[in-house]
Amino acid sequence: MPTSRFLRASAFIVAALVAAPTALEAQLSPAMEKAVAAVRSHYTKREVLIPMRDGVKLFTAIYTPKDTSKTYPFLLNRTPYSVWPYGEDAYPPELGPSARFQEVGFIFVFQDVRGKMMSEGEFVNMRPQRAVSGAVIDESTDTYDTLEWLVKHVPGNNGRAGQMGISYPGFYSAVGMLSGHPALKAVSPQAPIVDWFQGDDFHRNGALWLPHAFNFMTSFGQPRPKPTQAWPEGLNHGTSDGYEWFMRLGSTGATRQYTKNVPFWNEMLDHPNYDAFWQARNLRPQIKDVKPAVLTVGGWFDAENLYGALQVHQTVNRQSPGTDNRLVMGPWFHGGWERSKGDHLGPVQFGANTSDWFQTDVLLPFFNHHLKDAKAPDLAKATVFETGANRWHKLDAWPPRQAREKKLYLLPAGKLGFEPPAAAAEPDMFISDPAKAVPFIENVAIGMTREYMSADQRFAGRRPDVLVYQTEALAEDLTFAGPLHPELFVATTGTDADWVVKLVDVYPDDFKNSDFKAGNSPWDRQPNPMGGYQQLVRGEVMRGKFRNSLEKPEPFTPGQPARVAWSMNDVFHTFKKGHRVMVQLQSTWFPLMDRNPQTFMDINQAKPEDYHKATHSVFHDAERPSNLGVGVVSEKL
């Protein structure tokens, strides 16, 4: 059974727990029972309904240290995923993001957000800020009203508060830092959501992240007509093979047969472009005049909200330059800094327990300093982990000032290099067939797996509908830092197409990783399991019709070359000596990404008969030099 801090960040785990809390509590291991007893012995729990300015009351669980010899700051977590366990005599096995938080003492506050679980009111996904909606309330005002009540009504507080949360609670932390409440001194948005169309969770540049969005919303998106402790059941697919299940649907729109009781899913499909519906849920324009200190946290292998973490940090830098604004990026999957040791993802090893170091040496000192007047920690502007080399860096800026933009050019015969093509060359061509889409993983899964972010890409590169370009074996280490900038010159026989770019680290055939920990899987029993591994470093898509505007899609003219360029999420990765740099190009990535009919249309309205094969061309000549822009760090950091 996972710890409570994990529960508050994971909707699916919470769903299982709140559905039958009594039975699950009865199954607690002796170690977990001991942990619950420790919380109970040191903290007093209180459950209250805190009134908001419009009269709606929000269910809130407050855990106050029993040691009353000193005062304590609040540590607030606002969540749509339940403040489990319910009942003033029911305690979780852990309160803070790590055991050390619980030991040093905070007043821990967990709140069901408006319209979720035991709170009153109406829930609105990614509720727009008042400046956009014109409403009386938003999540910032709910944060303000909550803090105002806590400071006035909870004995033993020192008048200061911090706020943190992962994923959706990370969004509530990001809007919380805009509340303006004077008690709020420090906020840590972790894997926060900022934009559900451009890059977080459900879409990437307009392409729908199909199983992630659908599987989540069929449970989370069901109406909650009145306060409840029960979580709605999700869809039983009847199989673990997501590729086959979603392919059998025939189209994206066919998902509606399962979502008659899921309003937001249907709203999503009704808004296929970046219109006012999505723009109102873009938090970035509202991130201004941020008063508390900010520590944004993200993971390089976060399949859900890597975009949000990078965007929150960059936006605070740009629009609130006076804010004490810092960034931590580690080698983590979504929430991995709290849910795992952070020492590996799949077979890719990171050489150390990165999560424990972060919790002990970064996060706790951050809150202790701002909420308890502890010594200022030695926190850099950007504390970032360099994958490939497996080491932390403390930098005065992100991306590092030493990074220099260079272009990796796609060259004839599948070559890749920093020198542009010098002459004319025939384009590379492939047939993209939506009925035989490229899988996003080699095995089967019903949803989006966290491991796909670093998975072996050999299975994909062997397909005829995936173009592969790679360097020779490197004579020395090569480090990329910052965003990636694909610039493709392409043509298609259709009127729309998706363009997926994957940056891959190709390990030597004789590679041996001293950090590799053998297990019992067939993979682990191979004599040299990482030899020749093709590790995905970053992979993202541009839906072709949005190449010039997410708001105003436009078709391709069949056979006519067009430029497709965009910015991909950042990397900080070293390709070691003897490795190769690879770029893979493809047009399907299923079922991770919904299929494009390759005909210009509203894809969410497409019928099975609308999906057609198309032949795509990628140019790499002197006039049309397709390339991937990278930030190269040649100096020592």
XYZ file of C-alpha atoms in Angstrom:
637
model
C 0.000 0.000 0.000
C 1.496 3.370 -0.986
C 2.141 6.152 1.483
C -0.278 8.977 1.998
C 1.904 11.519 0.239
C 1.707 9.331 -2.869
C -2.034 9.059 -2.538
C -2.623 12.750 -2.589
C -0.871 13.032 -5.957
C -2.405 10.034 -7.715
C -6.050 10.005 -8.676
C -6.122 6.337 -9.556
C -4.608 5.108 -6.273
C -6.872 7.376 -4.274
C -9.854 6.063 -6.191
C -9.155 2.552 -4.996
C -8.621 3.658 -1.430
C -11.615 5.888 -0.911
C -13.918 3.334 -2.497
C -13.392 0.958 0.409
C -11.296 2.678 3.090
C -12.268 0.393 5.943
C -11.234 -2.793 4.151
C -8.004 -1.262 3.000
C -7.103 0.083 6.424
C -7.653 -3.400 7.780
C -5.005 -4.634 5.334
C -2.282 -2.308 6.615
C 1.013 -4.034 7.159
C 2.584 -3.902 10.627
C 5.019 -1.270 9.334
C 2.174 0.896 8.041
C 0.217 0.454 11.274
C 3.283 1.655 13.132
C 3.516 4.683 10.822
C -0.136 5.557 11.407
C 0.404 5.254 15.163
C 3.382 7.625 14.935
C 1.288 10.278 13.194
C -1.508 9.847 15.714
C 0.882 10.143 18.660
C 2.406 13.426 17.451
C -0.486 15.188 15.692
C -4.081 16.104 16.472
C -6.520 15.919 13.579
C -9.413 18.262 13.014
C -11.896 18.356 10.120
C -13.642 21.614 9.246
C -15.713 23.226 6.518
C -14.028 26.536 5.693
C -16.376 29.197 4.240
C -15.377 30.988 1.042
C -16.411 34.538 0.158
C -19.430 33.293 -1.838
C -20.691 31.078 0.998
C -19.444 27.753 -0.380
C -17.656 25.627 2.249
C -14.559 23.559 1.521
C -13.772 20.371 3.423
C -10.403 20.650 5.130
C -8.343 18.262 7.270
C -5.894 19.932 9.684
C -3.107 18.078 11.503
C -1.561 20.130 14.332
C 1.542 19.071 16.330
C 0.742 18.010 19.871
C 3.892 19.741 21.088
C 2.513 23.181 21.979
C 5.783 24.612 23.281
C 6.300 26.498 20.012
C 4.340 27.781 17.047
C 4.301 26.251 13.568
C 3.711 27.335 9.976
C 0.996 25.875 7.769
C 1.837 23.583 4.859
C -1.183 23.573 2.554
C -2.075 21.001 -0.093
C -5.247 21.663 -2.107
C -6.340 18.652 -4.145
C -9.143 17.275 -6.327
C -7.987 13.738 -5.423
C -9.314 13.409 -1.843
C -7.884 14.293 1.567
C -8.123 10.625 2.561
C -8.595 9.279 5.158
C -11.873 10.843 6.272
C -12.935 10.965 9.904
C -11.240 12.839 12.744
C -9.984 9.588 14.233
C -8.599 8.297 10.910
C -4.923 9.085 10.319
C -2.699 8.502 7.281
C 0.666 6.729 7.573
C 2.533 9.915 6.664
C 1.772 13.617 6.452
C 4.529 15.444 4.628
C 6.263 14.908 1.311
C 8.903 13.089 3.354
C 9.127 11.766 6.903
C 11.480 14.561 7.869
C 8.748 17.197 7.359
C 6.593 15.366 9.871
C 9.462 15.150 12.346
C 10.396 18.856 12.314
C 6.769 19.924 12.585
C 4.285 21.810 10.452
C 0.558 22.325 10.652
C -0.389 20.129 7.709
C -3.553 21.196 5.906
C -5.253 19.161 3.184
C -8.274 20.511 1.376
C -10.743 19.045 -1.119
C -11.045 21.760 -3.762
C -14.371 23.297 -4.665
C -16.795 20.742 -6.066
C -14.662 17.662 -5.352
C -15.124 14.880 -2.805
C -16.437 16.365 0.476
C -16.355 20.044 -0.481
C -19.370 22.032 -1.563
C -19.739 23.922 -4.810
C -19.212 23.240 -8.492
C -15.967 21.814 -9.819
C -14.494 23.397 -12.960
C -11.483 21.820 -14.640
C -8.530 24.197 -14.743
C -10.872 26.902 -13.475
C -10.040 30.152 -15.328
C -8.825 33.065 -13.240
C -11.263 35.883 -12.442
C -9.437 38.251 -14.777
C -10.488 35.965 -17.633
C -13.840 34.601 -16.483
C -15.219 37.669 -14.729
C -16.437 35.406 -11.908
C -16.488 36.352 -8.228
C -14.234 33.456 -7.257
C -11.381 31.417 -8.653
C -8.850 29.017 -7.149
C -6.681 31.946 -6.036
C -9.513 33.474 -4.012
C -10.294 30.078 -2.499
C -6.645 29.841 -1.465
C -6.763 33.338 0.029
C -9.967 32.663 1.957
C -8.610 29.350 3.244
C -5.409 30.943 4.518
C -7.304 33.825 6.088
C -9.492 31.404 8.037
C -6.550 29.198 9.072
C -4.473 32.046 10.447
C -7.404 33.325 12.493
C -8.855 30.030 13.746
C -6.072 27.487 14.199
C -4.179 27.857 17.490
C -0.416 27.586 17.599
C 0.339 28.942 14.128
C 3.169 31.402 13.499
C 1.290 33.418 10.884
C 3.138 31.925 7.915
C 2.129 29.387 5.309
C 3.608 27.385 2.481
C 1.815 25.553 -0.275
C 2.831 22.619 -2.445
C 1.354 19.880 -4.601
C 2.116 17.560 -7.507
C 0.286 17.531 -10.864
C -3.259 18.879 -10.437
C -2.361 19.939 -6.866
C 0.651 21.555 -8.555
C -1.776 23.670 -10.577
C -3.543 24.669 -7.352
C -0.166 25.643 -5.922
C 0.609 27.734 -9.002
C -2.697 29.630 -8.738
C -2.259 29.767 -4.965
C 0.928 31.794 -5.370
C -1.221 34.412 -7.131
C -3.598 34.764 -4.167
C -1.729 37.676 -2.637
C -2.320 36.517 0.932
C 0.385 38.029 3.160
C 0.828 34.792 5.160
C 1.823 32.811 2.072
C 5.621 32.993 2.049
C 6.741 29.983 -0.010
C 5.148 27.879 -2.758
C 6.392 24.795 -4.570
C 4.387 23.996 -7.714
C 5.521 20.487 -8.647
C 4.712 19.160 -12.119
C 2.034 21.875 -12.363
C -0.472 22.129 -15.205
C -0.417 25.404 -17.134
C -1.930 24.625 -20.546
C -3.891 21.500 -21.495
C -3.744 22.191 -25.250
C -0.161 23.212 -25.938
C 1.854 20.824 -23.819
C 0.431 19.480 -20.551
C -1.274 16.139 -19.981
C -3.921 15.899 -22.664
C -2.458 17.539 -25.779
C 0.888 18.245 -27.406
C 0.594 21.054 -29.941
C -3.027 20.077 -30.518
C -2.487 16.318 -30.823
C -4.588 14.426 -28.276
C -2.694 12.215 -25.813
C -5.442 9.656 -26.180
C -5.150 6.923 -23.496
C -3.856 9.282 -20.830
C -6.696 11.755 -21.284
C -9.444 9.197 -21.896
C -8.572 6.765 -19.107
C -8.225 9.605 -16.616
C -11.381 11.477 -17.549
C -13.697 8.451 -17.666
C -13.233 8.290 -13.886
C -12.195 11.760 -12.757
C -14.602 13.545 -15.089
C -17.828 11.987 -13.836
C -20.262 14.383 -12.125
C -20.363 14.598 -8.353
C -23.846 15.905 -7.525
C -23.241 16.085 -3.781
C -20.321 15.710 -1.331
C -19.028 12.160 -1.110
C -16.088 10.128 0.111
C -16.445 7.624 -2.751
C -14.541 7.801 -6.003
C -16.360 6.953 -9.271
C -15.319 3.762 -11.002
C -13.271 3.983 -14.170
C -13.826 2.142 -17.418
C -13.048 -1.567 -17.569
C -11.452 -2.025 -20.991
C -11.533 -5.793 -20.729
C -7.972 -6.070 -22.006
C -4.469 -4.828 -21.255
C -3.782 -4.182 -24.942
C -4.388 -0.486 -25.397
C -3.161 -0.483 -28.993
C -5.808 -2.992 -30.040
C -8.582 -1.477 -27.870
C -8.196 2.059 -29.184
C -7.631 0.878 -32.762
C -10.888 -1.078 -32.661
C -12.765 2.114 -31.787
C -12.099 3.261 -35.324
C -11.852 6.965 -34.540
C -11.251 9.457 -31.740
C -14.876 10.541 -31.778
C -15.992 6.972 -31.110
C -14.854 7.421 -27.503
C -18.053 9.398 -26.911
C -19.991 6.153 -26.558
C -18.243 5.758 -23.176
C -18.416 9.401 -22.053
C -22.088 10.309 -22.008
C -21.619 11.014 -18.293
C -18.249 12.767 -18.688
C -18.972 16.371 -19.723
C -15.394 17.607 -19.880
C -14.288 14.868 -22.285
C -17.056 15.870 -24.655
C -16.162 19.532 -24.244
C -12.565 18.691 -25.128
C -13.652 17.025 -28.345
C -15.946 19.949 -29.127
C -12.949 22.310 -29.038
C -10.369 20.837 -31.438
C -8.471 24.119 -31.868
C -6.831 26.534 -29.443
C -9.946 28.651 -29.026
C -11.306 30.706 -26.113
C -12.179 27.516 -24.203
C -8.516 26.500 -24.006
C -7.043 29.984 -23.881
C -9.041 30.752 -20.741
C -7.303 27.760 -19.140
C -3.829 28.959 -20.074
C -2.420 30.079 -16.734
C 0.688 31.819 -18.056
C -0.811 35.265 -18.788
C -2.002 35.464 -15.167
C 1.370 34.680 -13.560
C 2.346 38.198 -12.488
C 3.364 40.003 -9.315
C 4.146 36.771 -7.464
C 4.840 37.559 -3.794
C 5.971 34.270 -2.185
C 9.254 32.540 -2.928
C 8.793 29.888 -5.622
C 10.491 26.512 -6.015
C 9.169 24.822 -9.156
C 9.934 21.111 -9.436
C 9.820 18.853 -12.481
C 11.189 15.652 -13.941
C 13.053 15.203 -17.220
C 11.034 12.027 -17.809
C 7.644 13.348 -16.706
C 5.193 12.091 -19.330
C 2.447 14.404 -18.059
C 3.584 17.855 -16.946
C 7.210 18.432 -17.901
C 5.884 21.316 -19.974
C 4.097 22.892 -17.025
C 7.139 22.859 -14.745
C 9.379 24.525 -17.326
C 6.707 27.037 -18.305
C 5.891 28.107 -14.726
C 9.546 28.801 -14.002
C 10.127 30.668 -17.260
C 6.933 32.695 -16.921
C 7.700 33.821 -13.363
C 11.170 34.843 -14.544
C 9.719 36.852 -17.393
C 6.575 38.368 -15.851
C 7.528 38.641 -12.183
C 11.278 39.322 -12.261
C 11.447 40.446 -8.631
C 10.253 37.075 -7.304
C 12.641 34.700 -5.539
C 12.152 32.076 -8.235
C 14.050 28.788 -8.395
C 13.862 25.577 -10.411
C 14.675 21.930 -9.697
C 14.717 19.403 -12.547
C 15.682 15.813 -11.758
C 15.752 12.454 -13.571
C 12.219 11.685 -12.508
C 8.956 10.420 -13.902
C 5.752 12.221 -12.903
C 6.061 12.873 -9.163
C 9.019 10.499 -8.976
C 10.830 12.786 -6.525
C 8.176 11.779 -3.971
C 7.053 8.361 -5.208
C 10.367 6.639 -5.897
C 14.060 6.642 -5.071
C 14.724 8.380 -8.372
C 17.593 6.020 -9.113
C 16.302 4.561 -12.387
C 13.528 4.524 -14.969
C 13.147 1.149 -16.601
C 16.663 -0.142 -17.258
C 18.135 3.385 -17.442
C 20.077 4.063 -14.231
C 20.824 7.415 -12.585
C 23.485 6.298 -10.141
C 22.015 7.540 -6.854
C 18.904 8.023 -4.730
C 18.165 11.440 -6.215
C 14.771 11.770 -4.526
C 16.049 11.480 -0.978
C 18.706 14.111 -1.666
C 16.082 16.465 -3.084
C 13.671 16.011 -0.180
C 16.370 16.405 2.488
C 18.741 18.972 1.006
C 16.465 21.077 -1.189
C 12.730 20.979 -0.453
C 12.740 20.901 3.342
C 15.435 23.611 3.687
C 13.438 25.797 1.263
C 10.325 25.682 3.438
C 12.234 25.816 6.717
C 13.983 29.002 5.635
C 10.910 30.875 4.460
C 8.473 29.607 7.083
C 10.670 29.115 10.163
C 13.545 31.593 9.724
C 16.051 28.760 9.349
C 19.391 29.426 7.719
C 19.138 30.242 4.024
C 19.898 27.049 2.090
C 22.486 26.957 -0.658
C 19.920 26.822 -3.450
C 20.932 27.865 -6.930
C 18.643 29.603 -9.390
C 18.450 26.250 -11.172
C 19.329 22.895 -9.617
C 19.321 20.494 -12.527
C 20.318 16.886 -13.143
C 22.374 16.039 -16.198
C 21.154 12.712 -17.547
C 23.658 10.527 -19.329
C 26.432 11.846 -17.086
C 24.291 11.350 -13.945
C 25.298 14.426 -11.957
C 23.646 17.474 -10.409
C 24.496 21.050 -11.322
C 23.819 24.305 -9.513
C 23.392 26.963 -12.190
C 22.668 30.683 -12.136
C 20.199 30.339 -15.016
C 18.247 27.794 -16.999
C 19.017 27.077 -19.769
C 22.699 27.461 -18.852
C 24.311 30.604 -20.211
C 27.075 28.470 -21.723
C 24.678 26.695 -24.124
C 25.199 27.667 -27.767
C 22.537 27.019 -30.385
C 23.650 24.663 -33.104
C 21.820 22.698 -35.764
C 21.968 18.951 -36.262
C 21.221 18.425 -39.934
C 19.434 15.445 -41.440
C 21.677 14.195 -44.231
C 21.422 11.665 -47.068
C 21.925 7.972 -46.308
C 20.560 8.350 -42.795
C 23.438 10.471 -41.542
C 23.243 13.246 -38.958
C 25.776 16.036 -38.426
C 26.464 19.662 -37.618
C 27.531 20.505 -41.191
C 24.622 21.482 -43.463
C 23.962 19.601 -46.691
C 26.082 21.049 -49.465
C 24.139 19.991 -52.538
C 20.857 18.791 -53.945
C 19.541 15.472 -52.677
C 16.443 13.388 -53.112
C 14.048 13.575 -50.154
C 13.479 10.619 -47.866
C 9.968 9.221 -48.239
C 7.743 6.884 -46.301
C 4.137 5.725 -46.363
C 2.131 6.546 -43.257
C -0.842 4.241 -42.723
C -3.165 5.110 -39.806
C -4.407 1.512 -39.817
C -0.880 0.281 -39.072
C 0.274 3.055 -36.769
C 3.710 3.001 -35.130
C 3.318 1.819 -31.520
C 4.716 4.085 -28.824
C 6.061 1.109 -26.842
C 7.213 -2.367 -27.788
C 5.060 -4.162 -25.215
C 1.354 -3.710 -24.504
C -0.336 -1.432 -21.971
C -3.837 -0.064 -21.606
C -2.587 3.432 -20.843
C 0.381 5.753 -21.100
C 3.348 4.160 -19.351
C 5.873 6.306 -17.501
C 8.720 4.182 -18.906
C 8.033 5.196 -22.499
C 9.928 8.424 -21.809
C 13.255 6.545 -21.740
C 12.300 3.373 -23.616
C 14.391 1.490 -26.178
C 13.515 2.715 -29.698
C 15.046 -0.127 -31.740
C 11.632 -1.626 -32.434
C 10.472 1.642 -34.019
C 13.602 2.352 -36.049
C 13.266 -0.994 -37.821
C 9.904 -0.034 -39.344
C 9.658 1.350 -42.899
C 7.439 4.225 -41.713
C 10.114 5.613 -39.356
C 13.056 7.584 -40.750
C 16.333 7.233 -38.866
C 19.357 9.556 -38.882
C 22.426 9.133 -36.692
C 25.943 10.390 -36.141
C 29.078 8.295 -36.115
C 30.245 7.104 -32.704
C 31.225 10.200 -30.733
C 34.911 10.860 -30.165
C 34.095 12.835 -27.008
C 31.142 13.609 -24.755
C 28.447 15.849 -26.250
C 26.000 17.725 -23.977
C 22.683 19.259 -25.015
C 20.944 21.713 -22.665
C 17.720 23.636 -23.153
C 14.819 23.382 -25.596
C 15.033 21.504 -28.881
C 13.961 23.232 -32.095
C 12.970 20.983 -34.979
C 12.833 22.630 -38.384
C 11.496 20.253 -40.997
C 10.934 20.819 -44.695
C 8.297 18.314 -45.715
C 5.611 17.420 -48.219
C 2.687 15.007 -48.158
C 0.218 13.537 -50.596
C -2.512 14.255 -48.044
C -3.729 17.561 -46.636
C -2.700 16.997 -43.011
C 0.016 15.022 -41.221
C 1.615 14.698 -37.813
C 5.372 15.080 -37.450
C 6.939 13.258 -34.510
C 10.591 14.002 -33.734
C 12.514 11.768 -31.323
C 15.993 12.472 -29.986
C 17.661 9.163 -29.121
C 20.881 8.166 -27.329
C 22.358 5.070 -28.999
C 24.508 3.063 -26.596
C 27.549 1.123 -27.866
C 26.996 -2.568 -28.533
C 29.464 -3.449 -25.795
C 28.030 -0.980 -23.266
C 28.094 -2.134 -19.662
C 26.498 -0.006 -16.953
C 28.091 -0.474 -13.548
C 24.932 0.965 -11.966
C 22.663 -1.598 -13.641
C 20.775 -3.687 -11.091
C 19.846 -7.098 -12.445
C 16.425 -8.467 -11.663
C 14.427 -11.487 -12.750
C 13.000 -10.338 -16.082
C 14.163 -11.814 -19.409
C 15.721 -8.427 -20.123
C 17.861 -8.643 -16.982
C 19.066 -12.149 -17.836
C 20.651 -11.003 -21.099
C 24.457 -11.110 -20.899
C 24.755 -7.417 -21.826
C 21.263 -5.966 -21.395
C 22.064 -2.347 -22.287
C 24.318 -3.020 -25.279
C 22.928 -1.190 -28.329
C 20.079 0.317 -26.307
C 18.417 3.244 -28.073
C 17.212 5.456 -25.231
C 14.516 7.987 -25.950
C 15.763 11.326 -24.613
C 12.905 13.468 -25.873
C 10.033 12.847 -28.267
C 7.279 15.249 -29.264
C 4.881 16.053 -32.064
C 3.610 18.925 -34.152
C 0.178 18.353 -35.642
C 0.800 19.630 -39.137
C -2.331 21.729 -39.546
C -1.237 23.749 -36.487
C 2.283 24.426 -37.846
C 1.604 28.156 -38.237
C -1.097 28.669 -35.611
C -2.776 26.587 -32.928
C -5.827 28.811 -33.274
C -6.232 28.730 -37.059
C -5.357 25.360 -38.582
C -4.537 25.209 -42.268
C -4.122 22.324 -44.708
C -1.071 21.215 -46.608
C -1.191 21.507 -50.372
C -0.530 17.965 -51.624
C 2.969 17.609 -53.009
C 4.004 21.154 -52.094
C 6.972 21.544 -49.703
C 6.200 23.277 -46.396
C 8.202 24.300 -43.360
C 7.186 22.774 -39.998
C 9.050 24.218 -36.999
C 8.372 24.303 -33.291
C 9.959 24.198 -29.863
C 10.188 20.928 -27.933
C 10.600 20.586 -24.183
C 14.063 21.058 -22.722
C 16.679 18.387 -22.190
C 19.897 18.248 -20.191
C 21.620 15.169 -21.502
C 25.154 14.048 -22.265
C 25.792 11.608 -25.072
C 28.892 9.867 -23.826
C 31.995 9.122 -25.845
C 31.345 6.089 -28.038
C 27.572 6.701 -28.132
C 25.703 7.998 -31.187
C 23.131 10.761 -31.495
C 20.032 9.610 -33.356
C 16.935 11.393 -34.635
C 13.847 9.406 -35.596
C 10.971 10.879 -37.600
C 7.504 9.366 -37.903
C 3.862 10.394 -38.309
C 2.030 8.019 -35.962
C 2.671 7.167 -32.313
C -0.221 5.041 -31.196
C -2.192 4.925 -29.031
C -0.184 7.549 -27.113
C -1.321 10.078 -29.693
C -4.626 9.970 -31.529
C -4.429 9.081 -35.203
C -4.531 11.762 -37.879
C -6.788 10.903 -40.867
C -4.172 12.724 -42.993
C -7.060 14.694 -44.440
C -7.598 18.264 -43.279
C -10.661 18.170 -41.037
C -11.869 18.243 -37.439
C -10.205 15.002 -36.349
C -12.612 14.591 -33.445
C -15.450 14.324 -35.999
C -13.645 11.858 -38.270
C -15.291 8.560 -39.194
C -13.305 5.345 -39.761
C -13.612 5.789 -43.532
C -11.908 9.213 -43.301
C -8.510 7.711 -42.403
C -6.214 7.282 -45.406
C -2.646 6.341 -46.232
C -0.350 9.154 -47.319
C 3.200 9.384 -48.586
C 5.359 11.862 -46.681
C 8.622 13.399 -47.872
C 11.353 14.942 -45.730
C 13.821 17.193 -47.541
C 17.474 17.528 -46.561
C 19.161 19.477 -49.343
C 20.984 22.800 -49.382
C 17.789 24.714 -50.122
C 15.625 22.838 -47.611
C 17.944 21.684 -44.803
C 15.762 19.867 -42.261
C 17.435 20.017 -38.873
C 17.095 19.819 -35.109
C 18.273 22.898 -33.197
C 20.074 22.004 -29.969
C 21.814 23.934 -27.196
C 25.378 22.585 -27.073
C 27.423 22.997 -23.903
C 31.121 22.767 -24.657
C 32.348 24.526 -21.494
C 32.535 22.986 -18.053
C 29.502 23.855 -15.948
